[in-house]
mmCIF file of C-alpha atoms in Angstrom:
data_model
loop_
_atom_site.group_PDB
_atom_site.id
_atom_site.type_symbol
_atom_site.label_atom_id
_atom_site.label_comp_id
_atom_site.label_asym_id
_atom_site.label_seq_id
_atom_site.Cartn_x
_atom_site.Cartn_y
_atom_site.Cartn_z
ATOM 1 C CA MET A 1 71.128 122.174 134.228
ATOM 2 C CA GLY A 2 72.564 125.691 134.498
ATOM 3 C CA LEU A 3 70.462 126.496 137.585
ATOM 4 C CA LYS A 4 71.716 123.429 139.455
ATOM 5 C CA VAL A 5 75.332 124.323 138.665
ATOM 6 C CA LYS A 6 74.751 127.880 139.918
ATOM 7 C CA GLN A 7 73.084 126.595 143.114
ATOM 8 C CA PHE A 8 75.975 124.196 143.686
ATOM 9 C CA ALA A 9 78.534 126.970 143.130
ATOM 10 C CA THR A 10 76.727 129.197 145.650
ATOM 11 C CA ALA A 11 76.520 126.356 148.177
ATOM 12 C CA LEU A 12 80.226 125.620 147.702
ATOM 13 C CA ARG A 13 81.217 129.283 148.210
ATOM 14 C CA LEU A 14 79.152 129.444 151.406
ATOM 15 C CA TYR A 15 80.701 126.199 152.607
ATOM 16 C CA VAL A 16 84.183 127.630 152.040
ATOM 17 C CA TYR A 17 83.205 130.770 153.952
ATOM 18 C CA ASN A 18 81.565 128.968 156.895
ATOM 19 C CA ALA A 19 84.171 126.186 157.144
ATOM 20 C CA PHE A 20 87.333 128.219 156.591
ATOM 21 C CA ILE A 21 87.081 131.998 156.174
ATOM 22 C CA ALA A 22 84.801 132.520 159.203
ATOM 23 C CA ARG A 23 87.420 130.780 161.355
ATOM 24 C CA ILE A 24 90.438 132.853 160.340
ATOM 25 C CA PRO A 25 91.707 134.355 163.618
ATOM 26 C CA ILE A 26 93.430 137.340 161.991
ATOM 27 C CA ASN A 27 90.710 139.954 161.852
ATOM 28 C CA GLY A 28 91.999 142.021 158.924
ATOM 29 C CA ILE A 29 92.358 139.002 156.620
ATOM 30 C CA ARG A 30 88.915 137.633 157.547
ATOM 31 C CA LEU A 31 87.268 141.026 156.973
ATOM 32 C CA LEU A 32 88.969 141.412 153.603
ATOM 33 C CA LEU A 33 87.676 138.017 152.462
ATOM 34 C CA ILE A 34 84.172 138.417 153.918
ATOM 35 C CA ARG A 35 83.500 141.342 151.584
ATOM 36 C CA GLY A 36 83.005 138.774 148.829
ATOM 37 C CA TYR A 37 79.925 137.476 150.647
ATOM 38 C CA LEU A 38 78.102 140.515 152.024
ATOM 39 C CA ARG A 39 78.099 144.305 152.011
ATOM 40 C CA LEU A 40 80.208 145.513 154.945
ATOM 41 C CA GLY A 41 80.404 149.181 155.953
ATOM 42 C CA LYS A 42 83.397 151.198 157.133
ATOM 43 C CA LYS A 43 84.917 150.293 160.501
ATOM 44 C CA SER A 44 82.535 147.361 160.927
ATOM 45 C CA ASN A 45 83.670 144.062 162.372
ATOM 46 C CA VAL A 46 82.355 140.549 161.784
ATOM 47 C CA CYS A 47 84.046 138.333 164.362
ATOM 48 C CA VAL A 48 85.079 134.681 164.059
ATOM 49 C CA ASN A 49 82.523 131.907 163.634
ATOM 50 C CA VAL A 50 79.743 134.107 162.268
ATOM 51 C CA LYS A 51 77.801 131.763 159.990
ATOM 52 C CA ILE A 52 76.154 133.016 156.793
ATOM 53 C CA LEU A 53 73.298 131.258 155.005
ATOM 54 C CA SER A 54 72.009 132.567 151.683
ATOM 55 C CA LYS A 55 70.638 131.387 148.354
ATOM 56 C CA HIS A 56 72.475 134.208 146.608
ATOM 57 C CA ILE A 57 75.876 135.779 146.924
ATOM 58 C CA ASP A 58 75.207 139.184 145.427
ATOM 59 C CA LYS A 59 76.033 141.265 148.518
ATOM 60 C CA SER A 60 72.533 142.772 148.646
ATOM 61 C CA HIS A 61 70.930 140.045 150.769
ATOM 62 C CA ILE A 62 73.063 140.778 153.827
ATOM 63 C CA GLN A 63 74.056 144.412 154.354
ATOM 64 C CA ILE A 64 75.959 145.702 157.360
ATOM 65 C CA GLY A 65 76.394 149.457 157.846
ATOM 66 C CA ASP A 66 79.260 151.477 159.299
ATOM 67 C CA ASN A 67 80.697 150.994 162.820
ATOM 68 C CA CYS A 68 78.852 147.729 163.459
ATOM 69 C CA ILE A 69 79.949 144.777 165.550
ATOM 70 C CA ILE A 70 78.750 141.236 164.869
ATOM 71 C CA ASN A 71 80.257 139.170 167.690
ATOM 72 C CA PRO A 72 81.317 135.485 167.508
ATOM 73 C CA ASP A 73 78.941 132.574 167.005
ATOM 74 C CA CYS A 74 76.139 134.563 165.355
ATOM 75 C CA LEU A 75 73.990 133.288 162.474
ATOM 76 C CA LEU A 76 72.917 135.528 159.592
ATOM 77 C CA ASP A 77 70.290 133.531 157.668
ATOM 78 C CA GLY A 78 69.540 135.480 154.503
ATOM 79 C CA ARG A 79 68.118 132.537 152.539
ATOM 80 C CA ALA A 80 64.671 134.010 151.898
ATOM 81 C CA GLY A 81 64.963 137.742 152.494
ATOM 82 C CA LYS A 82 67.330 140.562 153.205
ATOM 83 C CA ILE A 83 69.106 141.290 156.453
ATOM 84 C CA VAL A 84 69.807 145.023 156.624
ATOM 85 C CA ILE A 85 71.816 146.204 159.614
ATOM 86 C CA HIS A 86 72.177 149.998 159.765
ATOM 87 C CA ASN A 87 75.028 151.955 161.430
ATOM 88 C CA ASN A 88 76.467 151.625 164.965
ATOM 89 C CA VAL A 89 74.706 148.350 165.701
ATOM 90 C CA ASP A 90 76.178 146.011 168.329
ATOM 91 C CA ILE A 91 75.082 142.382 168.052
ATOM 92 C CA ALA A 92 76.369 140.211 170.895
ATOM 93 C CA ARG A 93 77.613 136.629 170.852
ATOM 94 C CA GLY A 94 75.298 133.830 169.778
ATOM 95 C CA THR A 95 72.535 135.903 168.171
ATOM 96 C CA TRP A 96 70.550 134.246 165.379
ATOM 97 C CA ILE A 97 68.815 136.296 162.680
ATOM 98 C CA PHE A 98 66.395 134.427 160.395
ATOM 99 C CA THR A 99 64.577 135.462 157.200
ATOM 100 C CA LEU A 100 62.883 132.072 156.792
ATOM 101 C CA GLU A 101 60.764 129.908 159.081
ATOM 102 C CA HIS A 102 58.038 127.282 158.828
ATOM 103 C CA ASP A 103 54.393 128.240 159.147
ATOM 104 C CA PRO A 104 52.998 126.267 162.118
ATOM 105 C CA HIS A 105 49.455 126.648 160.737
ATOM 106 C CA SER A 106 50.247 125.171 157.320
ATOM 107 C CA ASP A 107 48.907 121.729 156.469
ATOM 108 C CA TYR A 108 51.938 121.238 154.214
ATOM 109 C CA HIS A 109 54.724 122.561 156.473
ATOM 110 C CA ASP A 110 55.083 125.594 154.198
ATOM 111 C CA THR A 111 57.640 128.280 154.868
ATOM 112 C CA LYS A 112 57.146 131.982 155.366
ATOM 113 C CA SER A 113 59.753 134.664 154.964
ATOM 114 C CA GLY A 114 60.482 138.327 155.481
ATOM 115 C CA ASP A 115 63.271 140.853 155.610
ATOM 116 C CA VAL A 116 64.914 141.786 158.912
ATOM 117 C CA ILE A 117 65.790 145.459 159.388
ATOM 118 C CA ILE A 118 67.889 146.627 162.342
ATOM 119 C CA GLU A 119 68.081 150.420 162.522
ATOM 120 C CA ASP A 120 70.906 152.676 163.814
ATOM 121 C CA HIS A 121 72.311 152.364 167.355
ATOM 122 C CA VAL A 122 70.526 149.123 168.211
ATOM 123 C CA TRP A 123 72.128 146.913 170.861
ATOM 124 C CA VAL A 124 71.217 143.232 170.625
ATOM 125 C CA ALA A 125 72.415 141.357 173.722
ATOM 126 C CA SER A 126 73.645 137.751 173.703
ATOM 127 C CA ARG A 127 71.703 134.725 172.499
ATOM 128 C CA VAL A 128 68.816 136.663 170.958
ATOM 129 C CA THR A 129 66.714 135.119 168.179
ATOM 130 C CA ILE A 130 65.233 137.501 165.599
ATOM 131 C CA LEU A 131 62.527 136.004 163.373
ATOM 132 C CA PRO A 132 61.547 136.950 159.784
ATOM 133 C CA GLY A 133 59.744 140.178 158.977
ATOM 134 C CA VAL A 134 60.965 142.107 162.037
ATOM 135 C CA ARG A 135 62.091 145.738 162.181
ATOM 136 C CA ILE A 136 63.993 146.845 165.277
ATOM 137 C CA GLY A 137 63.725 150.615 165.664
ATOM 138 C CA ARG A 138 66.545 153.103 166.134
ATOM 139 C CA GLY A 139 68.247 153.049 169.522
ATOM 140 C CA SER A 140 66.439 149.983 170.830
ATOM 141 C CA VAL A 141 67.946 147.389 173.165
ATOM 142 C CA ILE A 142 67.037 143.698 172.999
ATOM 143 C CA ALA A 143 67.688 141.812 176.256
ATOM 144 C CA SER A 144 69.663 138.551 176.399
ATOM 145 C CA GLY A 145 67.763 135.437 175.392
ATOM 146 C CA ALA A 146 64.826 137.302 173.845
ATOM 147 C CA VAL A 147 62.920 135.949 170.856
ATOM 148 C CA VAL A 148 61.867 138.891 168.681
ATOM 149 C CA THR A 149 58.716 137.981 166.738
ATOM 150 C CA LYS A 150 57.303 141.478 166.090
ATOM 151 C CA ASP A 151 58.572 144.970 165.330
ATOM 152 C CA VAL A 152 60.239 146.873 168.171
ATOM 153 C CA PRO A 153 59.581 150.649 168.244
ATOM 154 C CA PRO A 154 62.510 153.099 168.376
ATOM 155 C CA MET A 155 64.218 153.724 171.742
ATOM 156 C CA SER A 156 62.553 150.691 173.350
ATOM 157 C CA ILE A 157 63.984 148.026 175.617
ATOM 158 C CA ALA A 158 62.504 144.625 174.785
ATOM 159 C CA GLY A 159 62.987 141.247 176.413
ATOM 160 C CA GLY A 160 61.392 137.885 176.992
ATOM 161 C CA VAL A 161 59.974 135.011 174.974
ATOM 162 C CA PRO A 162 58.316 136.341 172.930
ATOM 163 C CA ALA A 163 59.937 139.754 173.298
ATOM 164 C CA LYS A 164 57.777 142.490 174.786
ATOM 165 C CA ILE A 165 58.536 146.127 175.539
ATOM 166 C CA ILE A 166 59.864 146.332 179.109
ATOM 167 C CA GLY A 167 61.161 149.898 179.118
ATOM 168 C CA LYS A 168 62.313 152.970 177.218
ATOM 169 C CA ARG A 169 65.931 153.799 176.454
ATOM 170 C CA GLU A 170 67.065 157.216 177.672
ATOM 171 C CA SER A 171 70.120 158.091 175.576
ATOM 172 C CA LYS A 172 71.102 160.711 173.022
ATOM 173 C CA LEU A 173 72.961 158.000 171.062
ATOM 174 C CA LEU A 174 76.049 160.123 170.480
ATOM 175 C CA TYR A 175 78.470 157.194 170.307
ATOM 176 C CA GLN A 176 80.104 155.394 167.405
ATOM 177 C CA ASN A 177 81.123 151.776 167.847
ATOM 178 C CA ASP A 178 84.870 151.253 167.538
ATOM 179 C CA PHE A 179 85.951 147.647 168.004
ATOM 180 C CA PHE A 180 88.780 146.073 166.053
ATOM 181 C CA PRO A 181 90.716 143.254 167.719
ATOM 182 C CA TYR A 182 93.699 142.050 165.728
ATOM 183 C CA LEU A 183 93.424 138.396 166.706
ATOM 184 C CA TYR A 184 90.687 136.055 167.828
ATOM 185 C CA THR A 185 91.458 132.672 169.328
#
């Protein structure tokens, strides 16, 4: 009985976050409240309508480093693994990150899972899907609409469905993200 109560309490907290807190247009208030659901680094910003899925609310399943930007309408699905986003990562609008998927080869529609690691200075363009078990290397760029099914080496540019390496990034990565709007509407 105790496990079901705990699962219900977790589901209720996530519902409150996704239905109410994620929609608060005042950035400072939303960021203050979001810290109860995930680990958020200094000067990082999680914009409005970023949906969080998780079986646990212990702040270790979804970790966001310093100077990161998670733009509106993203999905962070930490139900079956960790999502670890390092420093100075820019994730554009509508990106979905999954730690759980179904195995298409299973006779019983089983699931498979894996952690998602996004290293420093990665730029994920809009409407990207990142599947379980993927590591995106330092300084990489993922093109809009890509579906990332495998690891991406550092300083690579990847795009397509499924994502493939289409170039190398030539940058010293000296920047720090700095994005803090006061209001979102």
